[in-house]
Amino acid sequence: MSIAGVKGMNDILPAETPLWQELEATARRVFSFYGFREIRTPIVEKTELFCRSIGETTDIVEKEMYTFEDRNGQSLTLRPEGTAPVMRSYIQHRMHAVDQVAKLFYCGPMFRYERPQKGRYRQFHQIGAEVIGIDDPKIDAQVLAMLLHYFDSIGLLDVELQINSLGCPQCRPDYRDNLIRFIEQRLDQLCDDCRRRYVTNPLRVLDCKVPGCLAATAEASSVLDHLCSDCEEHFRQVRLHLESLRLPFSVNPRMVRGLDYYTKTTFELVTRHLGAQSAVAAGGRYDGLIRQLGGPDLPGIGFAMGVERLALLKGTDGLKPEGPEIFIAALGEDAAREAFRLMSLLQRNGIRAEMDYRCGSLKSQLRRADKLQARRVLILGEDELGRGSAPLRDMNDGSQRDIRLDPKGLNLLNELKSNA
Ligand code: HAM
């Protein structure tokens, strides 16, 4: 019996990789305009890192982490997200000693034991960016400008930016208490999950998709009505900067994020085209996180995009792999040897060249050339070897011209380079 891959973990097949490469290359290009540099952290971290940053009572930490003990009995976890590892690395390598401001981005796989469905997987990929060391609202707007610039650049225009503010340790406790009191009066209408966690994490109740919970919390007061003056002013400035950059957005006061580290600005880029998985990108400010992880008291803000979701939105249509520039068909053993030598030489010189290694009949070799969508075919038989030239056929218009064969394949190489 054959062995299938792990549920919720996908192969990214050759037909899809050109799109993935484009999505990553565009991020590298766009992010570089804004001064971001790449960081790569391990896929595995100490479990404690995620418990302390994402929060013990979040869905991710409570039920979605791939946690295991290594042979030494140390608890390790496959990273469910990229922010905490980047902060861990920033602190560990004392990057703040060189420059407190760091603009970092990352691409790579993340792991969450969620129920797989379209756009939601157990291994998925994020492209993320983080700015450490700037608390000015201008950087909030700048990070959002970069995110929208990226979406423009990959041609995904039908997305909506929603923003919110979740307050800070000054004002959130007051809102939390208020919310707990509100929820307490409606406990009988809530799902089991919400009844269990409303005291430890009441904001999550606002995010519950169960219809009873949605109805029960419809009248709950908004976090925006409980912001302290500092948070209110910050949020006002962010909105002003977004307006001055002419970036369209809406305020969604019910947006609560699934990770506990957020303070002040939070945001999601949502789409109507992915069913229940509407967020293609999300993030926010996390001003207390670095100190909480044992680092200096520095602010931070960032986002991550789900690459699978970007790929689903883009679709792989129209991305045809590039066929070989030349296919060398060979007839007979000597010709096959010469074809192999020529093909290798062309490849070394940056030409996409192919042949049929088994050298079947001419008909089957031409069929293969056609299947690979080769642009030209060189036909090499004993006669051609004898007279020192061979016909090069253009597969588009059927035209043919003789190419003189020289030991270094220079004639062929020139012909291909001049008509690339
Ligand atoms: P998040 O909202 O958990 O935030 O994930 C960010 C994005 O990753 C989502 O909007 C979605 O596109 C994608 N994503 C999340 N889970 C899955 C999944 N199971 N399958 C497919 N795609 C998924 C974070 O991870 C934060 N670290 C973002 C951040 C960076 N905040 C500040 N800096």
Coordinates of C-alpha atoms and ligand atoms in Angstrom, one line a residue:
M1 CA 0.0 0.0 0.0
S2 CA 1.3 3.4 -0.9
I3 CA 1.9 6.1 1.8
A4 CA -0.1 9.3 1.5
G5 CA 1.1 12.7 3.0
V6 CA -0.1 13.9 6.3
K7 CA -3.7 15.3 6.4
G8 CA -3.8 19.1 6.1
M9 CA -0.2 19.2 4.8
N10 CA 0.1 19.8 1.1
D11 CA 2.7 19.2 -1.6
I12 CA 3.3 22.3 -3.7
L13 CA 3.6 20.7 -7.1
P14 CA 5.7 21.9 -10.1
A15 CA 2.6 23.4 -11.7
E16 CA 2.2 25.6 -8.6
T17 CA 5.7 26.5 -7.8
P18 CA 6.1 29.3 -10.4
L19 CA 3.2 31.2 -8.7
W20 CA 4.8 30.6 -5.2
Q21 CA 8.1 31.9 -6.5
E22 CA 6.4 35.0 -7.9
L23 CA 4.6 35.6 -4.6
E24 CA 7.9 35.3 -2.7
A25 CA 10.0 37.3 -5.2
T26 CA 7.4 40.1 -5.2
A27 CA 7.5 40.3 -1.4
R28 CA 11.3 40.5 -1.4
R29 CA 11.2 43.3 -4.0
V30 CA 8.4 45.3 -2.5
F31 CA 9.6 44.9 1.1
S32 CA 13.1 46.1 0.1
F33 CA 11.7 49.5 -0.9
Y34 CA 10.6 49.9 2.7
G35 CA 14.0 48.8 4.2
F36 CA 13.1 45.3 5.3
R37 CA 15.7 42.6 5.6
E38 CA 15.1 38.8 5.6
I39 CA 15.4 36.7 8.8
R40 CA 15.2 32.9 8.9
T41 CA 14.5 31.2 12.2
P42 CA 14.2 27.5 13.0
I43 CA 10.9 25.7 12.4
V44 CA 11.1 24.4 16.0
E45 CA 11.2 26.5 19.2
K46 CA 10.9 25.8 22.9
T47 CA 7.2 25.4 23.7
E48 CA 7.4 28.1 26.4
L49 CA 8.1 30.8 23.7
F50 CA 4.6 30.3 22.2
C51 CA 2.8 29.9 25.6
R52 CA 4.3 33.2 26.8
S53 CA 3.7 35.2 23.7
I54 CA 0.5 33.9 21.9
G55 CA -1.2 33.3 25.3
E56 CA -2.1 30.2 27.3
T57 CA -5.8 30.6 26.7
T58 CA -5.8 31.1 23.0
D59 CA -7.0 28.4 20.6
I60 CA -3.5 28.1 19.1
V61 CA -1.9 27.2 22.4
E62 CA -4.8 25.3 23.9
K63 CA -5.4 23.0 21.0
E64 CA -3.5 23.6 17.8
M65 CA 0.2 23.3 18.6
Y66 CA 2.3 20.4 17.4
T67 CA 4.2 19.9 20.6
F68 CA 6.6 17.0 21.4
E69 CA 9.4 16.1 23.7
D70 CA 12.8 15.6 22.2
R71 CA 15.1 12.8 23.3
N72 CA 16.2 14.9 26.2
G73 CA 12.7 15.4 27.5
Q74 CA 12.6 19.1 26.4
S75 CA 9.3 20.3 25.2
L76 CA 9.5 21.7 21.7
T77 CA 6.8 23.0 19.3
L78 CA 6.6 23.4 15.5
R79 CA 6.1 27.1 15.1
P80 CA 2.5 28.0 14.7
E81 CA 3.4 31.6 13.7
G82 CA 6.5 33.7 13.0
T83 CA 6.3 36.8 15.2
A84 CA 7.4 35.1 18.5
P85 CA 10.4 33.4 16.9
V86 CA 11.5 36.6 15.3
M87 CA 11.3 38.4 18.7
R88 CA 13.2 35.6 20.4
S89 CA 15.9 35.9 17.8
Y90 CA 16.0 39.7 18.1
I91 CA 16.5 39.5 21.8
Q92 CA 18.9 36.5 21.8
H93 CA 21.2 38.2 19.2
R94 CA 20.9 41.6 21.0
M95 CA 20.0 43.3 17.7
H96 CA 18.9 46.3 19.8
A97 CA 22.5 46.9 20.8
V98 CA 23.3 47.7 17.2
D99 CA 20.1 49.5 16.2
Q100 CA 16.9 49.5 18.2
V101 CA 14.9 49.8 15.0
A102 CA 14.7 46.6 13.0
K103 CA 12.6 45.9 10.0
L104 CA 12.6 42.2 9.3
F105 CA 10.6 39.8 7.0
Y106 CA 10.3 36.1 6.8
C107 CA 8.8 33.4 4.6
G108 CA 8.2 29.8 5.6
P109 CA 6.0 27.0 6.9
M110 CA 3.9 27.3 10.0
F111 CA 2.0 24.5 11.7
R112 CA -1.4 24.5 13.4
Y113 CA -3.6 21.5 14.2
E114 CA -6.8 23.0 12.8
R115 CA -9.6 21.3 11.0
P116 CA -8.5 21.4 7.4
Q117 CA -10.7 22.9 4.8
K118 CA -10.2 25.2 1.7
G119 CA -7.7 27.8 2.7
R120 CA -7.0 26.3 6.1
Y121 CA -4.3 23.7 6.5
R122 CA -2.1 22.1 9.2
Q123 CA 1.1 23.1 7.5
F124 CA 0.7 26.4 5.8
H125 CA 3.1 29.2 4.7
Q126 CA 3.3 32.8 5.8
I127 CA 5.2 35.8 4.4
G128 CA 5.5 38.1 7.3
A129 CA 7.1 41.4 8.2
E130 CA 7.9 43.0 11.6
V131 CA 9.1 46.4 12.7
I132 CA 10.7 46.7 16.1
G133 CA 11.5 49.9 17.9
I134 CA 9.0 52.5 16.5
D135 CA 5.8 53.4 18.3
D136 CA 4.9 56.3 16.1
P137 CA 1.5 55.8 14.3
K138 CA 3.3 56.7 11.0
I139 CA 4.9 53.3 11.1
D140 CA 1.5 51.6 11.5
A141 CA 0.3 53.4 8.4
Q142 CA 3.6 52.6 6.6
V143 CA 3.3 48.8 7.4
L144 CA -0.3 48.9 6.0
A145 CA 0.9 50.9 2.9
M146 CA 3.5 48.2 2.3
L147 CA 1.0 45.4 2.7
L148 CA -1.4 47.1 0.2
H149 CA 1.5 47.9 -2.2
Y150 CA 2.3 44.1 -2.1
F151 CA -1.3 43.2 -3.0
D152 CA -1.3 45.7 -5.8
S153 CA 2.0 44.3 -7.1
I154 CA 0.7 40.7 -7.3
G155 CA -2.5 42.0 -8.9
L156 CA -5.0 41.2 -6.0
L157 CA -7.1 44.2 -5.8
D158 CA -10.4 42.9 -4.5
V159 CA -9.4 42.9 -0.8
E160 CA -10.7 45.0 2.0
L161 CA -8.5 46.5 4.8
Q162 CA -10.2 46.4 8.2
I163 CA -8.6 48.0 11.2
N164 CA -9.3 48.2 14.9
S165 CA -7.6 49.1 18.2
L166 CA -7.4 46.7 21.1
G167 CA -6.1 49.2 23.6
C168 CA -3.2 48.7 26.0
P169 CA -2.6 47.4 29.5
Q170 CA -3.9 50.8 30.7
C171 CA -7.4 50.6 29.2
R172 CA -8.0 47.0 28.2
P173 CA -8.6 45.7 31.8
D174 CA -11.5 48.1 32.2
Y175 CA -13.0 46.9 28.9
R176 CA -12.4 43.3 29.8
D177 CA -14.3 43.7 33.1
N178 CA -17.1 45.5 31.3
L179 CA -17.3 42.7 28.8
I180 CA -17.2 39.9 31.4
R181 CA -20.1 41.5 33.2
F182 CA -22.0 41.8 29.9
I183 CA -21.3 38.2 29.0
E184 CA -22.2 36.9 32.5
Q185 CA -25.8 38.0 31.9
R186 CA -26.0 36.0 28.7
L187 CA -24.1 32.8 29.6
D188 CA -27.0 30.5 28.8
Q189 CA -26.9 31.7 25.2
L190 CA -23.2 30.9 24.6
C191 CA -21.5 27.8 23.2
D192 CA -19.5 25.6 25.5
D193 CA -16.2 27.0 24.4
C194 CA -17.2 30.6 25.2
R195 CA -18.8 29.6 28.5
R196 CA -15.5 28.1 29.4
R197 CA -13.2 30.8 28.4
Y198 CA -15.1 34.0 28.8
V199 CA -13.4 34.8 32.1
T200 CA -9.9 34.1 30.9
N201 CA -10.3 35.5 27.4
P202 CA -13.6 37.4 27.1
L203 CA -12.5 39.2 23.8
R204 CA -12.5 35.8 22.1
V205 CA -16.2 35.5 22.7
L206 CA -16.7 38.5 20.3
D207 CA -14.9 36.5 17.7
C208 CA -16.9 33.3 18.0
K209 CA -18.7 32.3 14.8
V210 CA -21.5 30.3 16.5
P211 CA -24.8 32.0 15.7
G212 CA -26.0 32.0 19.3
C213 CA -22.8 33.7 20.5
L214 CA -23.0 36.2 17.7
A215 CA -26.6 37.1 18.6
A216 CA -25.8 37.2 22.3
T217 CA -22.9 39.6 21.9
A218 CA -24.4 41.8 19.2
E219 CA -25.0 44.6 21.7
A220 CA -21.8 44.3 23.6
S221 CA -20.0 47.7 23.9
S222 CA -17.1 48.4 21.6
V223 CA -13.5 48.3 22.6
L224 CA -13.1 51.6 20.8
D225 CA -15.4 53.2 23.4
H226 CA -13.0 52.2 26.2
L227 CA -9.6 53.4 24.8
C228 CA -7.5 55.5 27.0
S229 CA -6.5 58.9 25.6
D230 CA -3.1 57.6 24.4
C231 CA -4.6 54.7 22.5
E232 CA -7.4 56.9 21.1
E233 CA -5.0 59.5 19.8
H234 CA -2.7 56.8 18.4
F235 CA -5.7 55.2 16.5
R236 CA -6.8 58.7 15.3
Q237 CA -3.4 59.4 13.9
V238 CA -3.2 56.0 12.2
R239 CA -6.5 56.7 10.4
L240 CA -5.3 60.2 9.4
H241 CA -2.1 58.8 7.9
L242 CA -4.0 56.2 6.0
E243 CA -6.3 58.8 4.7
S244 CA -3.4 61.0 3.7
L245 CA -1.9 58.1 1.8
R246 CA -5.3 57.5 0.2
L247 CA -5.4 53.9 1.4
P248 CA -9.0 52.8 1.8
F249 CA -10.0 51.0 5.0
S250 CA -12.9 50.4 7.3
V251 CA -13.0 50.3 11.1
N252 CA -14.2 46.9 12.5
P253 CA -14.6 47.3 16.2
R254 CA -15.5 43.6 16.6
M255 CA -12.2 42.4 15.2
V256 CA -10.3 40.6 17.9
R257 CA -7.2 38.7 17.0
G258 CA -6.5 35.0 17.9
L259 CA -3.2 35.9 19.6
D260 CA -2.9 37.7 23.0
Y261 CA 0.1 39.8 22.3
Y262 CA -1.7 42.6 20.4
T263 CA -2.0 46.2 21.7
K264 CA -3.5 49.2 20.0
T265 CA -3.7 48.9 16.2
T266 CA -4.8 45.5 14.7
F267 CA -5.9 44.8 11.2
E268 CA -7.0 42.2 8.7
L269 CA -7.0 42.1 4.9
V270 CA -10.2 40.2 4.0
T271 CA -11.6 38.8 0.9
R272 CA -15.1 37.5 -0.2
H273 CA -13.6 34.8 -2.3
L274 CA -12.4 32.2 0.2
G275 CA -15.5 31.3 2.1
A276 CA -15.1 31.1 5.8
Q277 CA -11.3 31.7 5.6
S278 CA -11.7 35.4 4.8
A279 CA -8.4 36.8 6.1
V280 CA -5.5 36.7 3.6
A281 CA -3.3 38.8 5.8
A282 CA -3.5 40.0 9.4
G283 CA -1.4 41.6 12.1
G284 CA -1.1 44.5 14.5
R285 CA 0.9 46.2 17.1
Y286 CA 2.5 44.2 20.0
D287 CA 4.1 46.8 22.3
G288 CA 4.6 44.7 25.4
L289 CA 5.8 41.5 23.7
I290 CA 9.5 42.0 23.6
R291 CA 9.8 42.9 27.2
Q292 CA 7.5 40.0 28.1
L293 CA 9.9 37.7 26.4
G294 CA 12.8 39.0 28.5
G295 CA 14.0 41.7 26.1
P296 CA 14.1 45.5 26.3
D297 CA 10.9 47.5 26.5
L298 CA 10.5 48.1 22.8
P299 CA 7.4 48.4 20.7
G300 CA 6.6 46.3 17.6
I301 CA 4.2 46.0 14.8
G302 CA 3.8 43.6 11.9
F303 CA 1.7 41.3 9.8
A304 CA 1.7 37.9 8.1
M305 CA 0.0 36.8 4.9
G306 CA -1.2 33.2 4.2
V307 CA 0.6 32.1 1.0
E308 CA -1.9 29.3 0.3
R309 CA -4.7 31.9 0.5
L310 CA -2.8 34.2 -1.9
A311 CA -2.2 31.3 -4.3
L312 CA -5.9 30.3 -4.2
L313 CA -6.9 33.9 -5.0
K314 CA -4.4 34.2 -7.8
G315 CA -5.1 30.8 -9.3
T316 CA -2.5 29.0 -11.3
D317 CA -4.1 29.7 -14.7
G318 CA -2.0 31.6 -17.2
L319 CA 1.2 30.4 -15.5
K320 CA 2.6 28.0 -18.1
P321 CA 6.0 26.5 -17.4
E322 CA 8.6 27.5 -19.9
G323 CA 9.3 24.7 -22.3
P324 CA 12.8 23.9 -23.6
E325 CA 14.3 26.3 -26.1
I326 CA 15.7 23.3 -28.0
F327 CA 15.0 19.6 -28.1
I328 CA 17.6 17.4 -29.7
A329 CA 16.2 14.4 -31.4
A330 CA 18.9 11.7 -32.1
L331 CA 18.8 8.6 -34.3
G332 CA 21.4 6.0 -33.8
E333 CA 24.0 5.5 -31.1
D334 CA 26.6 7.9 -32.3
A335 CA 24.0 10.6 -32.8
A336 CA 22.7 10.0 -29.3
R337 CA 26.1 10.4 -27.8
E338 CA 26.6 13.7 -29.8
A339 CA 23.1 14.9 -28.9
F340 CA 23.9 14.3 -25.2
R341 CA 27.2 16.2 -25.5
L342 CA 25.5 19.1 -27.3
M343 CA 22.6 19.2 -24.9
S344 CA 24.9 19.4 -21.9
L345 CA 27.0 22.1 -23.5
L346 CA 23.9 24.2 -24.2
Q347 CA 22.6 23.7 -20.7
R348 CA 26.0 24.9 -19.3
N349 CA 25.6 28.0 -21.4
G350 CA 22.2 28.8 -20.0
I351 CA 20.0 27.4 -22.7
R352 CA 17.0 25.2 -21.7
A353 CA 17.8 22.0 -23.7
E354 CA 16.3 18.6 -23.6
M355 CA 16.5 15.2 -25.3
D356 CA 14.9 11.8 -25.1
Y357 CA 17.4 9.8 -23.2
R358 CA 16.2 6.5 -24.5
C359 CA 16.3 7.8 -28.1
G360 CA 13.1 6.1 -29.4
S361 CA 11.7 6.4 -32.9
L362 CA 11.9 9.9 -34.5
K363 CA 8.1 10.0 -34.3
S364 CA 8.1 9.4 -30.5
Q365 CA 10.9 11.9 -30.0
L366 CA 9.0 14.6 -31.9
R367 CA 5.9 13.7 -29.8
R368 CA 7.9 14.2 -26.7
A369 CA 9.3 17.6 -28.0
D370 CA 5.7 18.6 -28.6
K371 CA 4.6 17.6 -25.2
L372 CA 7.4 19.6 -23.5
Q373 CA 6.4 22.5 -25.8
A374 CA 10.0 22.8 -27.1
R375 CA 10.4 25.9 -29.3
R376 CA 12.9 24.2 -31.7
V377 CA 14.0 20.7 -32.6
L378 CA 17.4 19.7 -33.9
I379 CA 17.3 16.5 -35.8
L380 CA 20.6 14.5 -35.6
G381 CA 21.1 11.3 -37.5
E382 CA 24.1 9.4 -38.9
D383 CA 23.8 11.4 -42.1
E384 CA 23.9 14.7 -40.3
L385 CA 26.9 13.7 -38.3
G386 CA 28.6 12.7 -41.6
R387 CA 28.0 15.9 -43.4
G388 CA 28.6 18.1 -40.3
S389 CA 25.3 20.0 -40.3
A390 CA 21.8 19.3 -39.0
P391 CA 18.3 20.8 -39.6
L392 CA 16.9 23.0 -36.8
R393 CA 13.1 23.2 -37.0
D394 CA 11.0 26.0 -35.5
M395 CA 8.1 24.3 -33.9
N396 CA 5.8 27.3 -34.2
D397 CA 6.0 28.0 -38.0
G398 CA 7.6 24.7 -39.2
S399 CA 10.4 26.6 -40.9
Q400 CA 13.8 24.9 -41.0
R401 CA 17.4 25.8 -41.5
D402 CA 20.6 23.9 -41.5
I403 CA 23.1 24.6 -38.7
R404 CA 26.8 23.7 -39.1
L405 CA 28.0 21.4 -36.3
D406 CA 31.3 22.5 -34.7
P407 CA 33.0 20.7 -31.8
K408 CA 32.1 23.5 -29.3
G409 CA 28.5 23.8 -30.5
L410 CA 29.1 27.5 -31.1
N411 CA 27.0 27.9 -34.2
L412 CA 24.1 26.3 -32.5
L413 CA 24.6 28.4 -29.4
N414 CA 24.8 31.6 -31.4
E415 CA 21.7 30.8 -33.4
L416 CA 19.8 30.1 -30.2
K417 CA 21.1 33.2 -28.4
S418 CA 20.5 35.5 -31.3
N419 CA 16.9 34.2 -31.8
A420 CA 16.0 33.8 -28.1
Ligands
HAM1 P1 -2.7 35.0 12.1 O1 -3.9 35.9 11.9 O2 -2.8 33.9 13.0 O3 -1.6 36.0 12.6 O4 -2.2 34.5 10.7 C1 -1.9 35.4 9.7 C2 -2.4 34.8 8.3 O5 -1.9 33.5 8.1 C3 -3.9 34.6 8.2 O6 -4.5 35.8 7.9 C4 -4.0 33.6 7.2 O7 -3.9 34.2 5.9 C5 -2.8 32.7 7.4 N1 -3.2 31.5 8.2 C6 -3.3 31.4 9.5 N2 -3.7 30.1 9.8 C7 -3.7 29.4 8.7 C8 -4.0 28.1 8.3 N3 -4.3 27.1 9.3 N4 -4.0 27.7 7.0 C9 -3.8 28.6 6.1 N5 -3.4 29.9 6.3 C10 -3.4 30.3 7.6 C11 -0.3 35.6 12.9 O8 0.2 34.5 12.6 C12 0.6 36.8 13.4 N6 1.9 36.2 13.7 C13 0.7 37.9 12.4 C14 1.5 39.0 12.9 C15 2.7 39.3 12.5 N7 1.1 39.9 13.8 C16 2.1 40.8 14.0 N8 3.1 40.4 13.3

